[in-house]
Coordinates of C-alpha atoms in Angstrom, one line a residue:
M1 CA -8.3 6.8 11.1
C2 CA -6.3 6.1 14.1
G3 CA -3.5 4.0 15.5
I4 CA -4.2 0.8 17.8
V5 CA -2.1 -1.9 19.8
G6 CA -2.9 -4.8 21.9
L7 CA -1.1 -7.0 24.3
V8 CA -2.3 -10.4 25.6
Y9 CA -0.6 -12.6 28.0
T10 CA -0.5 -16.2 27.7
D11 CA -0.7 -16.6 31.5
P12 CA -3.9 -15.6 32.7
A13 CA -2.7 -14.6 36.0
R14 CA -0.4 -12.0 34.9
R15 CA -1.7 -8.5 34.8
C16 CA -0.9 -6.5 32.0
E17 CA 1.0 -3.4 32.6
R18 CA -0.4 0.1 31.8
D19 CA 2.9 1.6 31.1
V20 CA 3.9 -1.1 28.4
V21 CA 0.5 -0.4 26.5
T22 CA 1.0 3.2 26.7
K23 CA 4.3 3.1 25.5
M24 CA 3.3 0.8 22.4
R25 CA 0.2 3.2 21.9
D26 CA 2.3 6.3 22.1
T27 CA 5.2 5.5 19.7
F28 CA 2.7 6.7 17.0
A29 CA 1.2 9.5 18.8
Y30 CA 1.1 11.3 15.2
R31 CA -1.6 8.7 13.9
G32 CA -3.9 10.1 16.6
P33 CA -3.3 13.5 18.0
D34 CA -6.8 14.4 19.0
D35 CA -7.3 11.6 21.7
A36 CA -5.7 8.5 23.5
G37 CA -7.3 5.9 25.5
L38 CA -6.3 2.4 27.3
Y39 CA -8.3 -0.6 28.4
L40 CA -7.1 -3.4 30.8
D41 CA -8.8 -6.5 32.1
G42 CA -6.3 -8.7 33.5
P43 CA -3.8 -10.2 31.1
V44 CA -5.1 -8.2 28.1
G45 CA -4.4 -4.3 27.3
L46 CA -5.8 -2.4 24.5
G47 CA -4.6 1.1 23.4
H48 CA -5.8 3.6 21.1
R49 CA -4.9 6.8 19.3
R50 CA -7.3 8.8 17.4
L51 CA -7.5 11.0 14.6
S52 CA -11.1 12.3 14.8
I53 CA -13.0 12.1 11.5
I54 CA -16.2 11.2 12.6
D55 CA -18.6 12.2 15.5
L56 CA -16.0 14.3 16.9
G57 CA -17.1 14.9 20.3
G58 CA -18.0 11.3 20.7
G59 CA -16.3 8.0 19.6
H60 CA -13.6 7.7 22.4
Q61 CA -11.6 4.4 22.3
P62 CA -11.4 1.9 23.7
M63 CA -15.1 1.4 23.1
S64 CA -16.9 -1.1 25.0
T65 CA -20.7 -2.4 25.1
E66 CA -23.0 -1.2 27.7
D67 CA -22.3 -4.5 29.7
G68 CA -18.6 -4.2 29.2
A69 CA -18.5 -7.8 27.4
L70 CA -17.0 -6.6 24.1
S71 CA -14.2 -4.0 23.7
I72 CA -13.0 -2.4 20.6
V73 CA -10.1 -0.6 19.0
F74 CA -10.5 0.5 15.5
N75 CA -8.2 2.1 12.8
G76 CA -10.0 3.2 9.6
E77 CA -13.6 4.2 8.3
I78 CA -16.8 2.2 7.5
Y79 CA -18.3 4.1 4.5
N80 CA -21.5 2.4 4.9
Y81 CA -21.9 2.5 8.8
R82 CA -25.1 4.6 8.7
T83 CA -26.8 2.3 6.9
L84 CA -25.8 -0.7 9.1
R85 CA -26.7 1.3 11.9
E86 CA -30.2 1.5 11.0
E87 CA -30.3 -2.0 10.3
L88 CA -29.3 -2.5 13.8
I89 CA -31.4 -0.3 15.5
A90 CA -34.6 -2.0 13.7
K91 CA -33.2 -5.0 15.5
G92 CA -33.3 -3.7 18.6
Y93 CA -29.9 -2.2 19.4
H94 CA -29.2 1.2 21.1
F95 CA -26.4 3.4 20.4
Q96 CA -24.6 6.0 22.5
S97 CA -22.6 7.8 19.6
Q98 CA -22.9 8.6 16.1
S99 CA -19.8 7.0 15.4
D100 CA -18.7 4.0 12.7
T101 CA -16.8 2.2 15.6
E102 CA -20.1 1.7 17.8
V103 CA -21.4 0.2 14.6
I104 CA -18.8 -2.5 14.4
L105 CA -19.2 -3.2 18.1
K106 CA -22.9 -3.9 17.9
L107 CA -22.5 -5.8 14.5
Y108 CA -20.1 -8.0 15.9
A109 CA -22.5 -8.7 18.8
E110 CA -25.0 -9.6 16.4
R111 CA -23.2 -11.4 13.8
G112 CA -19.9 -12.4 15.3
E113 CA -17.3 -13.0 13.1
A114 CA -19.1 -13.1 10.1
C115 CA -19.6 -9.0 10.9
V116 CA -16.9 -8.3 8.4
H117 CA -18.7 -9.2 5.2
A118 CA -21.2 -6.5 5.8
L119 CA -18.5 -4.0 5.9
N120 CA -17.6 -1.5 3.4
G121 CA -14.5 0.3 4.1
M122 CA -10.8 0.4 5.1
F123 CA -10.2 -1.0 8.4
A124 CA -8.1 -2.8 11.0
F125 CA -9.7 -3.6 14.5
A126 CA -9.6 -5.9 17.4
I127 CA -12.5 -6.8 19.6
W128 CA -11.7 -8.5 23.0
D129 CA -14.8 -10.7 24.2
A130 CA -14.3 -10.4 27.8
R131 CA -16.9 -13.5 28.7
R132 CA -15.1 -15.8 26.2
R133 CA -11.7 -14.6 26.7
V134 CA -10.9 -14.4 22.7
L135 CA -9.5 -11.7 20.9
F136 CA -10.6 -11.0 17.4
L137 CA -8.8 -9.3 14.8
A138 CA -9.8 -8.2 11.3
R139 CA -8.3 -6.4 8.1
D140 CA -9.9 -4.8 5.2
R141 CA -10.4 -6.8 2.0
M142 CA -7.3 -5.0 0.3
G143 CA -5.0 -4.3 3.2
V144 CA -5.4 -0.5 3.0
K145 CA -4.8 -0.6 6.9
P146 CA -1.9 -2.2 8.0
L147 CA -2.1 -4.7 11.0
Y148 CA 1.0 -6.4 12.5
Y149 CA 1.5 -9.1 15.1
A150 CA 3.9 -11.0 16.8
V151 CA 3.9 -14.3 19.1
T152 CA 6.2 -14.8 22.1
P153 CA 6.3 -17.7 24.4
G154 CA 4.8 -15.4 27.1
A155 CA 2.3 -13.1 24.8
F156 CA 0.5 -12.1 21.8
L157 CA 1.0 -8.3 20.4
F158 CA -0.5 -6.2 17.7
A159 CA -0.2 -2.8 16.6
S160 CA -1.1 -0.7 13.4
E161 CA 2.8 0.1 12.9
I162 CA 5.9 -2.5 13.4
K163 CA 7.5 0.1 15.8
A164 CA 4.7 -0.1 18.0
I165 CA 5.5 -4.0 18.8
L166 CA 9.1 -3.1 19.2
A167 CA 8.6 -0.7 21.8
S168 CA 6.8 -3.2 24.2
G169 CA 10.1 -4.7 24.8
A170 CA 8.9 -8.4 24.3
V171 CA 10.0 -8.4 20.5
S172 CA 13.7 -7.5 19.2
A173 CA 14.5 -5.9 16.0
R174 CA 16.1 -8.7 14.3
C175 CA 16.4 -9.0 10.5
R176 CA 14.6 -11.8 8.5
D177 CA 17.7 -12.8 6.7
E178 CA 16.1 -15.3 4.5
A179 CA 13.8 -12.0 3.3
V180 CA 16.5 -9.9 2.3
A181 CA 16.8 -11.8 -1.4
E182 CA 13.0 -11.0 -2.1
Y183 CA 13.3 -7.4 -0.7
M184 CA 16.3 -6.9 -3.3
L185 CA 14.6 -8.1 -6.1
F186 CA 10.9 -6.7 -5.2
R187 CA 11.7 -3.9 -2.7
Q188 CA 9.0 -5.4 -0.4
V189 CA 8.6 -8.8 1.3
A190 CA 4.8 -10.0 0.1
G191 CA 2.6 -12.1 2.5
P192 CA 2.3 -12.4 6.1
E193 CA 6.4 -12.2 6.7
S194 CA 7.9 -8.7 7.3
L195 CA 11.6 -7.8 6.8
F196 CA 11.5 -8.3 10.7
R197 CA 12.3 -11.9 12.1
D198 CA 9.5 -11.6 14.7
V199 CA 6.8 -9.7 13.5
L200 CA 3.9 -10.9 10.9
S201 CA 1.5 -8.9 9.0
L202 CA -2.2 -10.2 8.9
P203 CA -3.2 -10.5 5.2
P204 CA -5.6 -8.4 3.5
G205 CA -9.1 -9.8 3.8
C206 CA -8.5 -12.1 6.9
T207 CA -9.2 -12.4 10.5
L208 CA -7.3 -13.8 13.4
T209 CA -9.0 -15.1 16.3
L210 CA -6.8 -15.8 19.5
Y211 CA -8.1 -18.3 22.0
D212 CA -5.7 -20.1 24.9
G213 CA -2.9 -18.2 23.2
K214 CA -3.3 -19.8 20.0
P215 CA -4.2 -17.9 17.0
R216 CA -6.3 -19.1 14.1
I217 CA -6.2 -17.1 10.7
A218 CA -9.2 -17.3 8.2
R219 CA -9.9 -15.8 5.0
Y220 CA -12.9 -14.2 4.5
W221 CA -12.5 -12.6 1.0
S222 CA -10.3 -12.9 -1.8
P223 CA -9.9 -10.7 -5.1
R224 CA -9.8 -13.7 -7.5
P225 CA -13.0 -14.0 -9.7
A226 CA -15.0 -17.2 -10.2
A227 CA -13.9 -19.2 -13.0
D228 CA -17.4 -18.8 -14.5
R229 CA -18.1 -15.1 -15.3
P230 CA -20.9 -13.8 -17.1
P231 CA -20.1 -11.7 -20.3
I232 CA -20.6 -8.0 -20.4
T233 CA -20.4 -5.7 -23.4
Y234 CA -17.5 -2.9 -23.3
E235 CA -20.4 -0.2 -23.3
D236 CA -21.9 -1.8 -20.3
A237 CA -18.8 -2.1 -18.5
R238 CA -17.8 1.2 -19.0
R239 CA -21.1 2.7 -17.7
T240 CA -21.1 0.5 -14.7
L241 CA -17.5 1.2 -13.9
A242 CA -18.6 5.1 -14.0
D243 CA -21.3 4.4 -11.4
L244 CA -19.3 2.5 -9.4
L245 CA -16.7 5.2 -9.1
E246 CA -19.1 8.0 -8.5
D247 CA -20.6 6.1 -5.5
S248 CA -17.4 5.3 -4.1
V249 CA -15.9 8.7 -4.2
K250 CA -19.4 9.7 -2.6
M251 CA -18.8 7.3 0.0
R252 CA -15.4 8.6 0.9
L253 CA -16.3 12.2 1.0
I254 CA -18.5 11.3 4.3
S255 CA -16.8 13.4 6.9
D256 CA -16.9 15.6 9.8
V257 CA -13.7 17.5 8.9
P258 CA -12.6 19.1 5.8
V259 CA -11.8 16.8 2.7
G260 CA -9.3 17.3 -0.1
T261 CA -7.4 15.5 -2.8
F262 CA -4.5 14.3 -4.0
C263 CA -3.8 15.7 -7.6
S264 CA -1.0 14.7 -9.4
G265 CA -1.9 15.4 -12.8
G266 CA -2.2 11.7 -13.8
V267 CA -5.5 10.2 -14.9
D268 CA -6.5 8.3 -11.7
S269 CA -6.0 11.1 -9.0
S270 CA -7.4 13.9 -11.5
L271 CA -10.4 11.7 -12.3
V272 CA -11.0 11.1 -8.5
T273 CA -10.6 15.0 -8.3
A274 CA -13.2 15.6 -10.9
L275 CA -15.7 13.4 -9.4
A276 CA -15.2 15.0 -5.9
S277 CA -15.6 18.5 -7.0
R278 CA -18.9 17.4 -9.0
I279 CA -20.1 15.6 -5.9
K280 CA -19.4 18.1 -3.5
G281 CA -20.2 21.3 -5.3
D282 CA -18.0 23.6 -3.3
P283 CA -14.3 24.3 -4.1
V284 CA -12.1 21.2 -3.1
N285 CA -8.8 21.5 -1.9
T286 CA -6.4 19.9 -4.1
F287 CA -2.6 19.2 -3.4
S288 CA 0.4 18.5 -6.0
I289 CA 4.0 18.6 -6.0
G290 CA 6.6 19.6 -8.5
F291 CA 10.1 19.5 -9.5
D292 CA 12.8 21.6 -10.9
E293 CA 13.7 18.9 -13.2
P294 CA 11.0 19.4 -16.3
E295 CA 10.9 15.7 -17.1
Y296 CA 9.5 15.0 -13.5
D297 CA 7.6 18.2 -13.0
E298 CA 3.7 17.1 -13.7
S299 CA 2.3 20.1 -11.9
A300 CA 1.0 21.9 -15.1
Y301 CA -1.5 18.9 -15.3
A302 CA -2.3 19.2 -11.8
A303 CA -3.0 23.0 -12.2
M304 CA -5.1 22.2 -15.7
V305 CA -7.6 20.0 -13.7
S306 CA -7.6 22.7 -10.8
R307 CA -8.7 25.4 -13.3
Q308 CA -11.3 23.2 -15.0
Y309 CA -12.8 22.3 -11.4
G310 CA -12.4 25.7 -9.7
T311 CA -10.6 23.7 -7.0
I312 CA -8.3 25.6 -4.2
H313 CA -4.7 24.5 -5.2
H314 CA -1.6 24.0 -3.5
Q315 CA 1.6 23.1 -4.9
L316 CA 4.8 22.0 -3.4
T317 CA 8.3 22.0 -5.0
I318 CA 10.7 19.4 -3.2
G319 CA 14.2 19.4 -4.1
N320 CA 17.5 17.1 -3.3
A321 CA 18.4 18.5 0.0
E322 CA 15.0 18.8 1.6
F323 CA 14.3 15.3 0.2
S324 CA 17.4 14.0 1.6
D325 CA 17.0 15.6 5.2
L326 CA 13.5 13.9 5.0
F327 CA 14.3 10.3 3.7
P328 CA 16.0 8.8 7.2
Q329 CA 12.8 9.6 9.1
M330 CA 10.5 8.2 6.2
V331 CA 12.3 4.9 6.4
W332 CA 11.5 4.9 10.1
Q333 CA 7.7 5.9 9.5
N334 CA 7.6 3.0 7.1
D335 CA 8.9 0.4 9.2
E336 CA 10.5 -1.2 6.4
P337 CA 12.7 0.2 3.5
L338 CA 10.7 2.3 1.0
N339 CA 9.9 0.5 -2.2
F340 CA 9.3 4.1 -4.1
A341 CA 11.2 7.1 -3.8
N342 CA 8.0 9.2 -4.1
S343 CA 7.1 7.8 -0.6
V344 CA 9.1 11.1 0.8
Q345 CA 7.1 13.1 -1.8
I346 CA 3.7 11.9 -0.3
F347 CA 4.8 12.9 3.4
A348 CA 5.8 16.2 2.3
L349 CA 2.4 16.6 0.6
S350 CA 0.8 15.2 3.4
R351 CA 2.3 17.8 5.6
L352 CA 1.3 20.6 3.3
A353 CA -2.1 19.0 3.2
K354 CA -2.3 19.2 6.8
Q355 CA -2.7 23.0 6.8
H356 CA -6.1 22.9 5.2
V357 CA -7.6 19.5 5.5
T358 CA -7.4 16.3 7.7
V359 CA -8.7 13.9 4.8
V360 CA -7.5 13.5 1.4
L361 CA -8.7 10.9 -1.6
T362 CA -6.2 9.4 -3.7
G363 CA -6.1 7.5 -7.0
E364 CA -3.9 4.2 -5.6
G365 CA -4.8 1.0 -6.9
S366 CA -6.0 1.8 -10.6
D367 CA -2.9 0.4 -12.1
E368 CA -2.9 -2.7 -10.5
L369 CA -6.8 -3.2 -11.1
F370 CA -6.9 -2.1 -14.9
A371 CA -3.5 -3.0 -16.2
G372 CA -1.9 0.5 -16.2
Y373 CA 1.5 -0.3 -16.0
P374 CA 3.6 -0.9 -19.3
R375 CA 5.2 -4.0 -17.8
Y376 CA 1.7 -5.5 -18.3
R377 CA 2.2 -5.6 -22.1
I378 CA 5.6 -7.9 -21.3
P379 CA 4.1 -11.5 -20.9
G380 CA 1.8 -11.3 -24.0
M381 CA 4.9 -9.9 -26.0
A382 CA 7.2 -12.3 -24.8
A383 CA 4.9 -15.2 -25.6
V384 CA 4.8 -13.9 -29.2
Y385 CA 8.5 -13.3 -29.3
R386 CA 9.3 -16.8 -28.2
R387 CA 8.0 -18.0 -31.7
V388 CA 10.1 -15.8 -33.6
P389 CA 13.0 -17.9 -35.2
A390 CA 16.3 -17.7 -33.5
A391 CA 18.2 -16.2 -36.3
L392 CA 15.9 -13.2 -36.5
R393 CA 16.0 -12.9 -32.7
S394 CA 19.7 -12.1 -32.9
V395 CA 19.1 -9.4 -35.2
V396 CA 16.9 -7.7 -33.1
K397 CA 19.0 -8.1 -30.3
L398 CA 22.0 -6.6 -32.1
W399 CA 19.6 -3.8 -33.2
G400 CA 18.6 -3.4 -29.7
S401 CA 22.3 -3.2 -28.4
V402 CA 23.1 -0.8 -31.2
T403 CA 20.5 1.6 -30.6
R404 CA 20.6 1.2 -26.7
D405 CA 16.8 0.2 -26.7
H406 CA 16.6 -1.4 -23.1
R407 CA 13.0 -2.7 -24.2
V408 CA 14.5 -5.4 -26.6
A409 CA 16.8 -6.7 -23.9
K410 CA 14.0 -6.9 -21.4
L411 CA 11.8 -8.5 -23.8
D412 CA 14.4 -11.3 -24.8
R413 CA 15.0 -11.8 -21.1
Y414 CA 11.6 -12.4 -20.5
A415 CA 11.1 -14.6 -23.6
S416 CA 13.8 -16.8 -22.1
C417 CA 11.9 -17.5 -19.2
S418 CA 9.3 -20.1 -18.5
A419 CA 5.6 -18.4 -18.9
D420 CA 5.3 -18.6 -14.9
E421 CA 8.5 -17.1 -14.3
A422 CA 7.6 -14.3 -16.6
L423 CA 4.8 -13.5 -14.7
L424 CA 6.6 -14.1 -11.5
Y425 CA 9.0 -11.5 -12.0
N426 CA 7.0 -9.0 -13.9
S427 CA 6.9 -6.5 -10.8
S428 CA 10.3 -7.0 -9.8
M429 CA 12.6 -3.9 -9.6
L430 CA 15.5 -5.6 -10.3
R431 CA 17.0 -8.7 -12.3
P432 CA 18.4 -11.5 -10.1
D433 CA 21.5 -11.2 -12.0
V434 CA 21.7 -7.3 -11.4
V435 CA 21.2 -7.9 -7.6
A436 CA 24.0 -10.6 -7.3
A437 CA 26.6 -8.5 -8.7
V438 CA 26.3 -6.9 -5.0
Y439 CA 24.3 -9.6 -3.2
P440 CA 25.4 -13.0 -4.1
R441 CA 23.0 -14.9 -2.0
V442 CA 20.1 -13.6 -3.9
M443 CA 19.3 -17.0 -5.6
E444 CA 19.2 -18.4 -2.1
G445 CA 16.1 -16.6 -1.1
H446 CA 12.6 -18.3 -1.6
L447 CA 9.3 -16.7 -3.1
D448 CA 7.0 -19.1 -1.8
Y449 CA 4.2 -16.6 -1.1
R450 CA 4.3 -15.2 -4.7
L451 CA 4.6 -18.4 -6.1
S452 CA 1.3 -19.7 -3.9
C453 CA -0.4 -16.6 -5.1
L454 CA 0.5 -17.3 -8.8
K455 CA -0.5 -20.8 -8.8
G456 CA -3.8 -19.9 -7.1
T457 CA -4.9 -18.3 -10.4
E458 CA -4.0 -21.2 -12.6
H459 CA -7.4 -22.9 -12.9
L460 CA -9.5 -19.5 -13.5
G461 CA -9.3 -19.4 -17.2
L462 CA -7.5 -16.3 -17.1
D463 CA -5.0 -14.8 -19.5
E464 CA -1.4 -13.5 -18.7
V465 CA -2.5 -9.9 -18.1
S466 CA -5.3 -10.9 -15.7
R467 CA -2.8 -13.2 -13.6
V468 CA -0.1 -10.7 -13.4
S469 CA -2.8 -8.2 -12.2
L470 CA -4.2 -10.4 -9.6
L471 CA -0.8 -11.3 -8.4
D472 CA 0.2 -7.6 -8.1
Q473 CA -3.3 -7.4 -6.1
E474 CA -2.1 -9.9 -3.7
C475 CA 1.4 -8.8 -3.2
F476 CA 3.0 -5.4 -4.9
L477 CA -0.3 -3.3 -4.2
V478 CA -0.6 -4.1 -0.6
S479 CA 2.9 -2.4 0.0
I480 CA 1.7 0.6 -2.1
L481 CA -1.4 1.0 0.1
N482 CA 0.5 0.4 3.4
R483 CA 3.3 3.1 2.5
Q484 CA 0.3 5.7 1.4
D485 CA -1.4 4.8 4.9
K486 CA 2.0 5.5 6.9
M487 CA 3.4 8.5 4.8
S488 CA 0.2 10.5 5.4
M489 CA -0.5 9.4 9.0
A490 CA 2.9 10.6 9.8
A491 CA 1.3 14.1 9.1
S492 CA -1.9 13.0 10.8
I493 CA -3.7 12.9 7.4
E494 CA -6.1 10.2 6.6
S495 CA -5.8 8.8 3.0
R496 CA -8.8 7.5 1.4
V497 CA -8.8 5.2 -2.0
P498 CA -11.8 5.1 -4.0
F499 CA -10.4 2.7 -6.3
M500 CA -10.1 0.2 -3.2
D501 CA -13.9 -0.1 -3.1
Y502 CA -14.1 -3.9 -3.1
R503 CA -17.1 -3.5 -5.7
I504 CA -15.0 -1.9 -7.8
V505 CA -12.2 -4.7 -7.2
E506 CA -14.7 -7.5 -7.9
F507 CA -16.2 -5.9 -10.8
A508 CA -12.6 -5.2 -12.4
N509 CA -11.3 -8.9 -11.7
R510 CA -14.3 -10.1 -13.6
L511 CA -13.5 -8.1 -16.8
P512 CA -11.5 -9.3 -20.0
S513 CA -8.3 -8.0 -20.1
V514 CA -9.0 -6.5 -23.5
Y515 CA -11.0 -4.1 -21.9
K516 CA -8.2 -2.8 -19.7
L517 CA -5.2 -3.2 -22.1
R518 CA -6.4 -2.0 -25.9
G519 CA -4.0 -1.5 -28.6
G520 CA -0.8 -1.5 -26.2
I521 CA -2.4 1.2 -24.1
G522 CA -3.4 0.5 -20.2
K523 CA -6.2 1.5 -18.2
A524 CA -8.4 1.8 -21.6
I525 CA -11.9 1.3 -19.7
V526 CA -10.5 4.0 -16.9
K527 CA -9.6 6.6 -19.5
D528 CA -12.8 5.9 -21.4
V529 CA -14.8 6.8 -18.1
A530 CA -12.4 9.7 -17.5
R531 CA -12.8 11.3 -21.0
A532 CA -16.5 12.4 -19.6
F533 CA -14.7 14.7 -17.0
L534 CA -11.1 15.4 -18.1
P535 CA -9.4 17.2 -21.1
A536 CA -7.4 14.7 -23.4
E537 CA -4.2 16.3 -22.6
T538 CA -4.7 14.5 -19.1
V539 CA -6.1 11.4 -20.2
D540 CA -4.2 10.4 -23.2
R541 CA -0.5 11.5 -22.0
R542 CA 1.9 9.1 -21.5
K543 CA 2.3 7.5 -18.0
S544 CA 5.0 9.2 -15.6
G545 CA 4.4 7.1 -12.5
F546 CA 5.0 10.2 -10.2
G547 CA 8.8 9.7 -10.2
V548 CA 11.7 11.2 -8.3
P549 CA 15.0 12.3 -10.1
L550 CA 17.3 9.9 -8.3
D551 CA 19.5 9.2 -11.2
R552 CA 20.6 12.9 -11.3
W553 CA 20.5 13.7 -7.4
F554 CA 22.9 10.5 -6.8
R555 CA 25.4 12.3 -9.0
S556 CA 25.4 15.7 -7.2
N557 CA 27.6 16.4 -4.4
K558 CA 25.1 17.3 -1.9
G559 CA 22.0 15.7 -0.2
M560 CA 21.2 12.2 -1.7
G561 CA 24.6 12.3 -3.8
E562 CA 26.3 12.3 -0.6
R563 CA 24.4 9.6 0.9
V564 CA 25.2 7.2 -2.1
A565 CA 28.9 8.1 -2.0
A566 CA 29.2 6.9 1.6
L567 CA 27.0 3.9 1.0
P568 CA 30.1 1.3 0.4
G569 CA 31.8 2.5 3.7
Q570 CA 28.7 1.8 5.8
A571 CA 27.9 -1.3 8.3
A572 CA 25.3 -3.0 6.6
S573 CA 27.3 -3.3 3.4
D574 CA 28.9 -6.2 5.1
L575 CA 25.9 -8.1 3.4
F576 CA 27.0 -6.8 0.2
D577 CA 30.3 -7.3 -2.0
R578 CA 31.6 -4.0 -0.9
G579 CA 34.0 -3.8 -4.2
A580 CA 31.1 -4.3 -6.7
L581 CA 29.3 -1.9 -4.6
R582 CA 31.9 0.9 -4.8
R583 CA 32.6 0.4 -8.4
L584 CA 28.7 0.7 -9.1
V585 CA 28.6 3.9 -7.0
E586 CA 31.5 5.2 -9.1
E587 CA 30.4 4.4 -12.5
H588 CA 26.8 6.2 -11.7
R589 CA 28.4 9.4 -10.1
A590 CA 30.8 9.4 -13.1
G591 CA 27.7 9.3 -15.5
R592 CA 29.1 6.2 -17.1
H593 CA 25.9 4.1 -16.1
D594 CA 22.6 4.5 -14.5
H595 CA 22.6 2.4 -11.4
S596 CA 20.1 4.3 -9.2
E597 CA 17.6 1.6 -9.0
L598 CA 19.8 -0.8 -7.4
L599 CA 21.9 2.0 -5.4
W600 CA 18.1 3.1 -4.0
T601 CA 17.6 -0.3 -3.1
V602 CA 20.6 -0.8 -1.2
L603 CA 20.4 2.7 0.6
N604 CA 17.4 2.0 1.6
F605 CA 18.1 -1.2 3.3
Q606 CA 21.3 0.4 4.8
T607 CA 19.2 3.3 6.2
W608 CA 16.5 0.7 7.6
K609 CA 19.3 -1.4 9.4
E610 CA 20.5 2.1 10.9
A611 CA 17.2 3.2 11.9
F612 CA 16.0 0.0 13.9
H613 CA 19.5 -1.1 15.0
C614 CA 19.0 -4.8 13.3

């Protein structure tokens, strides 16, 4: 796990400045405290910060071939590098190190741009071909590792984090105003665009080739399944998934430094912990976080898993004041506003983990692959509800209003949408009408990338659950994985995500949705795999989502309460209706309504604007 940067001037006669690349590279020294390196070749500069995981004594980057023709900077891990290394040795290649970095370099020499098809791992890398004067960038299939770039009239720049590109001085921190509406609805900007006007993200499963100053992007992999999917019985599917998960965890335990797990007490991280414990044999370091508020505290379930597998368990409790102190720094670390409040928890947990290990395994990605979120039930329920007679729907709505059951209003709202709208807005954090109360321009935004992803699944013979799952994988999940990377790397911790092994992704997307969502219960097949390893209390308990008591903290007179109270008077609030924002803050703090989701969204945007002076 590392951080990479690069700069290529359009003018071949212009020499790349050492101090510029060094400044870019050292913007995120926390990503690689163990080593640093530079490569300069006329108009080209590559920079690298290293967190040593494999081949601790070797593997210095940038790394070049013996003849100097190819040079690489690489962030991530290749889990099948040993197998690939043996194949290359059999073909006559010689190696100077035991690192996976050198395997990528030699594999590119052998296969060119097609090398990415052989890699099983999380990666973002750049290879400079000095003879052909070509720069080649690649990002892993699911986008576990971030990779950003910018194109200016005089240069092409790339980096693991946006702030490094800004540090070059060639790109200014300007807000992409047309993306604000999408952010307000979904708390992220999907696809190649970012919230910064001049910075783009290389999409997952894509490569970029820069030749003569012109970038060309090509997709080498997609999570979408073929329209023709061979049938498989549920029991065969369960056994196959169990085997794939075990192999994925085993591969991700490969390390020359200590490895632990984040074990929240939920089924996904608990299953990963169970498998890691069985495979390693030795006690595993596990880490969880707790709250003073009992309804948010999952630590008892994490402790249960720890006792069952004899792990060395470490627990941290975080409160309002500490959360508030960390919050602005975490927005800066994330480059963009935080999508979820538990991003702060991930950093705090990573900081604790760093005292004991360098690598952690986590459970991210299972919900998006196996329909774990309750919202996956909505499209199907809405389709049924549309067929209910209008008179009966009116009675149901009245009952929902009287009982204050918000699920009824949500179901009625989705039933009033078109089928595609119900899918498109499934992962939205806020409704357009709620956002419009403080940001009237919300309907002026565009959702072109999300729409293109949704349209791309129309002719695959998939039901609503499968289409929402794929939409999440191509949009929502990328931001989840990126925040996991940035929050853990802020503490110099490498996070590995076994559920994101592309073999598991491809297998999950071939399964019928009834294997995932059964009797209204999500992740059914994952839970059935987990029953062989975990107690029923862990497997069958209601999903809690690693939440944060923001609603309560926003009503306090300290910490996050102080931050939200000051929100209506702050500079970025010029984009919002200050009167409406002030009313919402007052209503929330008085306990008359829960506006915590909207206030968290606005507060994040305001904090981001301040952090980057946009």
